[in-house]
Short mmCIF file of C-alpha atoms in Angstrom, two decimals:
data_model
loop_
_atom_site.label_atom_id
_atom_site.label_comp_id
_atom_site.label_asym_id
_atom_site.label_seq_id
_atom_site.Cartn_x
_atom_site.Cartn_y
_atom_site.Cartn_z
CA MET U 1 0.08 -0.22 0.09
CA GLY U 2 3.00 1.93 -0.14
CA MET U 3 3.45 3.19 3.65
CA ARG U 4 6.50 5.29 3.98
CA THR U 5 9.38 3.33 6.68
CA GLY U 6 9.88 4.08 9.78
CA ALA U 7 6.01 3.85 11.25
CA HIS U 8 5.47 2.00 13.99
CA ILE U 9 2.33 -0.12 15.79
CA VAL U 10 2.28 -1.08 19.21
CA TRP U 11 -0.47 -4.06 19.52
CA ASP U 12 -2.48 -4.58 22.43
CA TRP U 13 -2.53 -7.74 22.91
CA ASN U 14 -5.84 -9.09 25.14
CA GLY U 15 -8.83 -8.14 23.23
CA THR U 16 -7.07 -7.05 20.00
CA LEU U 17 -4.33 -9.40 18.52
CA PHE U 18 -5.73 -12.30 21.22
CA HIS U 19 -9.60 -12.84 20.55
CA ASP U 20 -9.86 -14.12 24.27
CA ASN U 21 -13.56 -12.08 25.26
CA ASP U 22 -15.17 -15.66 26.64
CA ALA U 23 -12.21 -16.40 28.87
CA ILE U 24 -12.18 -12.67 29.70
CA ILE U 25 -15.81 -12.58 30.87
CA GLY U 26 -15.91 -15.92 32.40
CA ALA U 27 -12.63 -14.78 34.66
CA THR U 28 -14.62 -11.63 35.66
CA ASN U 29 -17.86 -13.35 36.57
CA ALA U 30 -15.87 -16.08 38.70
CA ALA U 31 -14.18 -13.14 40.23
CA PHE U 32 -17.71 -11.54 41.09
CA ALA U 33 -18.89 -14.64 42.81
CA GLU U 34 -16.04 -14.44 45.44
CA LEU U 35 -18.11 -11.57 46.67
CA GLY U 36 -21.53 -13.24 45.76
CA LEU U 37 -21.76 -10.39 42.88
CA GLU U 38 -24.12 -11.55 39.96
CA PRO U 39 -22.84 -12.56 37.18
CA ILE U 40 -22.71 -10.22 34.07
CA THR U 41 -23.01 -10.65 30.55
CA ILE U 42 -20.58 -9.22 27.82
CA GLU U 43 -22.64 -6.83 26.71
CA GLN U 44 -22.64 -5.32 30.43
CA TYR U 45 -18.94 -5.77 30.61
CA ARG U 46 -18.18 -4.06 27.52
CA SER U 47 -20.34 -1.11 28.94
CA LEU U 48 -18.97 -0.89 31.97
CA TYR U 49 -15.15 -1.81 31.97
CA CYS U 50 -12.64 0.63 32.63
CA VAL U 51 -8.86 1.10 34.13
CA PRO U 52 -7.79 0.88 36.92
CA VAL U 53 -9.55 -2.43 37.21
CA PRO U 54 -10.71 -2.02 41.12
CA LYS U 55 -12.69 1.39 39.49
CA PHE U 56 -14.53 -1.21 37.04
CA TYR U 57 -15.21 -3.13 40.19
CA GLU U 58 -16.63 0.13 42.01
CA ARG U 59 -18.92 0.90 39.57
CA LEU U 60 -20.46 -3.34 39.91
CA LEU U 61 -20.38 -2.83 44.17
CA GLY U 62 -20.96 0.91 44.70
CA ARG U 63 -17.89 0.98 46.25
CA LEU U 64 -14.10 0.53 45.97
CA PRO U 65 -13.56 -3.23 46.54
CA THR U 66 -11.09 -3.30 49.65
CA ASP U 67 -7.53 -4.46 49.63
CA THR U 68 -8.38 -8.03 50.30
CA GLU U 69 -11.46 -8.33 48.05
CA TRP U 70 -9.10 -6.81 45.43
CA GLU U 71 -6.69 -9.43 45.91
CA VAL U 72 -9.30 -12.29 46.04
CA MET U 73 -10.78 -11.33 42.80
CA ASP U 74 -7.48 -10.42 41.31
CA ALA U 75 -6.50 -14.32 42.48
CA THR U 76 -9.48 -15.86 40.97
CA PHE U 77 -10.05 -13.78 37.99
CA HIS U 78 -6.38 -14.80 36.96
CA ARG U 79 -6.42 -18.43 37.78
CA TYR U 80 -9.60 -18.79 35.48
CA TYR U 81 -8.38 -17.14 32.77
CA THR U 82 -5.40 -19.05 32.68
CA GLU U 83 -7.58 -22.36 32.59
CA HIS U 84 -9.49 -20.91 29.94
CA ARG U 85 -7.36 -18.83 27.60
CA VAL U 86 -6.39 -22.20 25.87
CA GLY U 87 -9.90 -22.29 24.08
CA CYS U 88 -9.26 -18.81 22.57
CA GLY U 89 -7.14 -17.73 19.24
CA LEU U 90 -5.53 -15.13 17.36
CA THR U 91 -8.70 -12.53 16.11
CA PRO U 92 -9.14 -13.98 12.23
CA GLY U 93 -6.63 -12.08 10.20
CA VAL U 94 -4.00 -11.36 12.34
CA THR U 95 -1.27 -13.04 10.66
CA GLU U 96 -1.56 -11.68 7.23
CA LEU U 97 -1.61 -8.19 9.10
CA LEU U 98 0.92 -8.50 10.84
CA ALA U 99 3.19 -9.85 7.40
CA GLY U 100 1.81 -6.96 5.48
CA TRP U 101 2.69 -4.43 8.30
CA GLY U 102 6.08 -5.55 8.28
CA ALA U 103 6.87 -5.08 4.83
CA GLY U 104 8.74 -2.08 3.73
CA GLY U 105 10.69 -1.21 6.69
CA ARG U 106 7.70 -0.94 8.75
CA SER U 107 8.26 -1.93 12.80
CA GLN U 108 5.58 -2.96 15.13
CA SER U 109 5.75 -4.45 18.71
CA ILE U 110 3.36 -5.38 21.44
CA LEU U 111 2.48 -3.83 25.04
CA SER U 112 -0.13 -6.13 26.81
CA MET U 113 -0.88 -5.35 30.64
CA TYR U 114 -0.91 -9.45 30.88
CA GLY U 115 1.89 -10.55 32.68
CA HIS U 116 5.26 -10.48 30.85
CA ASP U 117 5.86 -14.30 31.66
CA ASP U 118 2.64 -15.25 30.84
CA LEU U 119 2.47 -13.22 27.56
CA LEU U 120 5.70 -14.62 25.92
CA PRO U 121 5.16 -18.06 25.49
CA LEU U 122 1.59 -17.40 24.65
CA VAL U 123 2.87 -15.41 21.12
CA ARG U 124 5.63 -17.57 20.42
CA GLY U 125 2.89 -20.34 20.84
CA PHE U 126 1.34 -18.80 18.23
CA GLY U 127 4.19 -18.56 15.83
CA ILE U 128 4.03 -14.79 15.49
CA ASP U 129 6.88 -13.70 17.88
CA ALA U 130 9.11 -12.82 14.55
CA TYR U 131 6.79 -9.87 13.31
CA PHE U 132 7.43 -7.93 16.56
CA ILE U 133 10.74 -5.73 17.42
CA ARG U 134 9.75 -5.99 21.04
CA VAL U 135 7.13 -7.85 23.09
CA ASP U 136 6.54 -6.65 26.58
CA GLY U 137 3.78 -7.48 29.00
CA ARG U 138 3.28 -6.41 32.80
CA THR U 139 5.72 -6.19 35.29
CA GLY U 140 4.63 -5.55 39.21
CA PRO U 141 1.35 -5.79 40.28
CA SER U 142 -2.12 -5.91 38.46
CA GLY U 143 -4.50 -3.59 38.31
CA GLY U 144 -2.97 0.22 37.25
CA SER U 145 -2.81 1.90 33.77
CA LYS U 146 -0.69 1.32 30.72
CA ALA U 147 0.63 4.84 30.33
CA GLU U 148 3.83 4.29 32.36
CA HIS U 149 4.39 1.18 30.93
CA MET U 150 3.94 2.90 27.70
CA VAL U 151 7.11 5.15 28.35
CA ARG U 152 9.11 1.97 29.08
CA HIS U 153 8.12 0.14 25.87
CA LEU U 154 9.33 3.12 23.77
CA GLY U 155 12.10 4.18 25.46
CA ALA U 156 13.93 0.40 24.78
CA LEU U 157 12.68 0.85 20.89
CA ALA U 158 15.70 2.32 19.23
CA GLY U 159 14.79 4.59 16.30
CA VAL U 160 11.33 4.31 16.75
CA ASP U 161 9.84 8.07 16.21
CA PRO U 162 6.90 8.50 18.78
CA ALA U 163 5.51 10.92 16.26
CA ARG U 164 5.30 7.78 13.78
CA THR U 165 3.81 5.61 16.11
CA VAL U 166 0.46 4.49 16.40
CA VAL U 167 -0.72 2.55 19.43
CA ILE U 168 -3.94 0.00 18.13
CA GLY U 169 -6.09 -1.34 21.40
CA ASP U 170 -9.32 -1.97 22.27
CA ALA U 171 -9.57 -0.36 25.77
CA ALA U 172 -9.24 3.66 26.08
CA ASP U 173 -6.64 3.23 28.32
CA ASP U 174 -4.56 2.35 25.13
CA ALA U 175 -5.20 5.94 23.61
CA VAL U 176 -4.51 7.73 26.76
CA ALA U 177 -1.47 5.71 26.85
CA ALA U 178 -0.52 6.69 23.47
CA LEU U 179 -1.12 10.43 23.82
CA HIS U 180 1.00 9.88 26.98
CA VAL U 181 3.99 9.28 25.21
CA GLY U 182 2.99 11.76 21.75
CA ALA U 183 1.77 8.86 19.85
CA ARG U 184 -1.88 8.28 17.95
CA ALA U 185 -4.08 5.56 18.53
CA VAL U 186 -6.62 3.56 16.62
CA LEU U 187 -9.47 1.97 18.73
CA TYR U 188 -10.87 -1.18 18.01
CA THR U 189 -14.67 -2.16 19.14
CA GLY U 190 -14.19 -6.23 19.19
CA GLY U 191 -12.29 -6.36 22.49
CA SER U 192 -13.51 -4.99 25.97
CA HIS U 193 -15.16 -1.54 25.24
CA SER U 194 -18.00 -0.78 23.41
CA ARG U 195 -18.19 1.49 20.34
CA ALA U 196 -20.15 4.40 22.28
CA SER U 197 -16.90 4.50 25.77
CA LEU U 198 -14.54 4.32 23.09
CA GLU U 199 -15.86 7.22 21.15
CA GLY U 200 -15.27 9.44 23.71
CA VAL U 201 -11.87 9.25 23.91
CA GLY U 202 -11.56 11.31 20.81
CA VAL U 203 -9.24 8.94 18.56
CA PRO U 204 -10.44 7.06 15.15
CA VAL U 205 -12.54 3.91 16.13
CA VAL U 206 -13.31 1.05 13.80
CA ASP U 207 -14.98 -2.41 14.07
CA THR U 208 -11.88 -4.58 12.51
CA LEU U 209 -8.52 -4.68 12.33
CA ASP U 210 -8.18 -4.35 8.70
CA GLU U 211 -9.18 -0.97 9.19
CA ALA U 212 -7.49 -0.33 12.10
CA VAL U 213 -4.14 -0.94 9.89
CA ALA U 214 -5.46 1.37 7.33
CA GLU U 215 -5.91 4.02 9.96
CA ALA U 216 -2.45 3.59 11.51
CA GLU U 217 -1.33 4.01 7.76
CA ARG U 218 -3.04 7.09 7.66
CA LEU U 219 -2.10 8.56 10.81
CA ALA U 220 1.98 7.68 10.35
CA SER U 221 1.94 9.17 7.16
#
């Protein structure tokens, strides 16, 4: 498509490259059950979800969870998710999109809030690790924002210009992280947020990853 060299995409993982909505909603409901909360639907999840994650729980509890409640819910979520992620796969068409973007001097990386030690073997297991110049998962406690992780991620990418970088993700926090480092963002409706909640962020919102890559081409030109 004639994109200039030097453009870079930072991909989100969960809900973007990795289509894990079923595992996410199941893990969320398993965590809710620990506090006696009723299960929610994927539609409710996508309309209410936000980061930091304790704020999401506050929307359902009517208050922030206590430290003990958060620890129990977080551990339950990750235990369930780890058991059920094996039934999830890449979003259809991902491999072809990664190969196409990687042509002609363009680069791409992954920054995820999924734990780093779990993320790396998962990416390798799908055989797509060679497409990325760097893959970073979360280190440290879960539940925070992506912005500071993005600072470290881009700082570790030699020769990548934030002004020619586009973050593609499924959550408002992806756009916030992009703006924090002077990059652009495209948000994808196939993951954890509804279109209505994404459109309030003020960046392009698309329904397919093909459209996301086309927008990244435009923004990084």
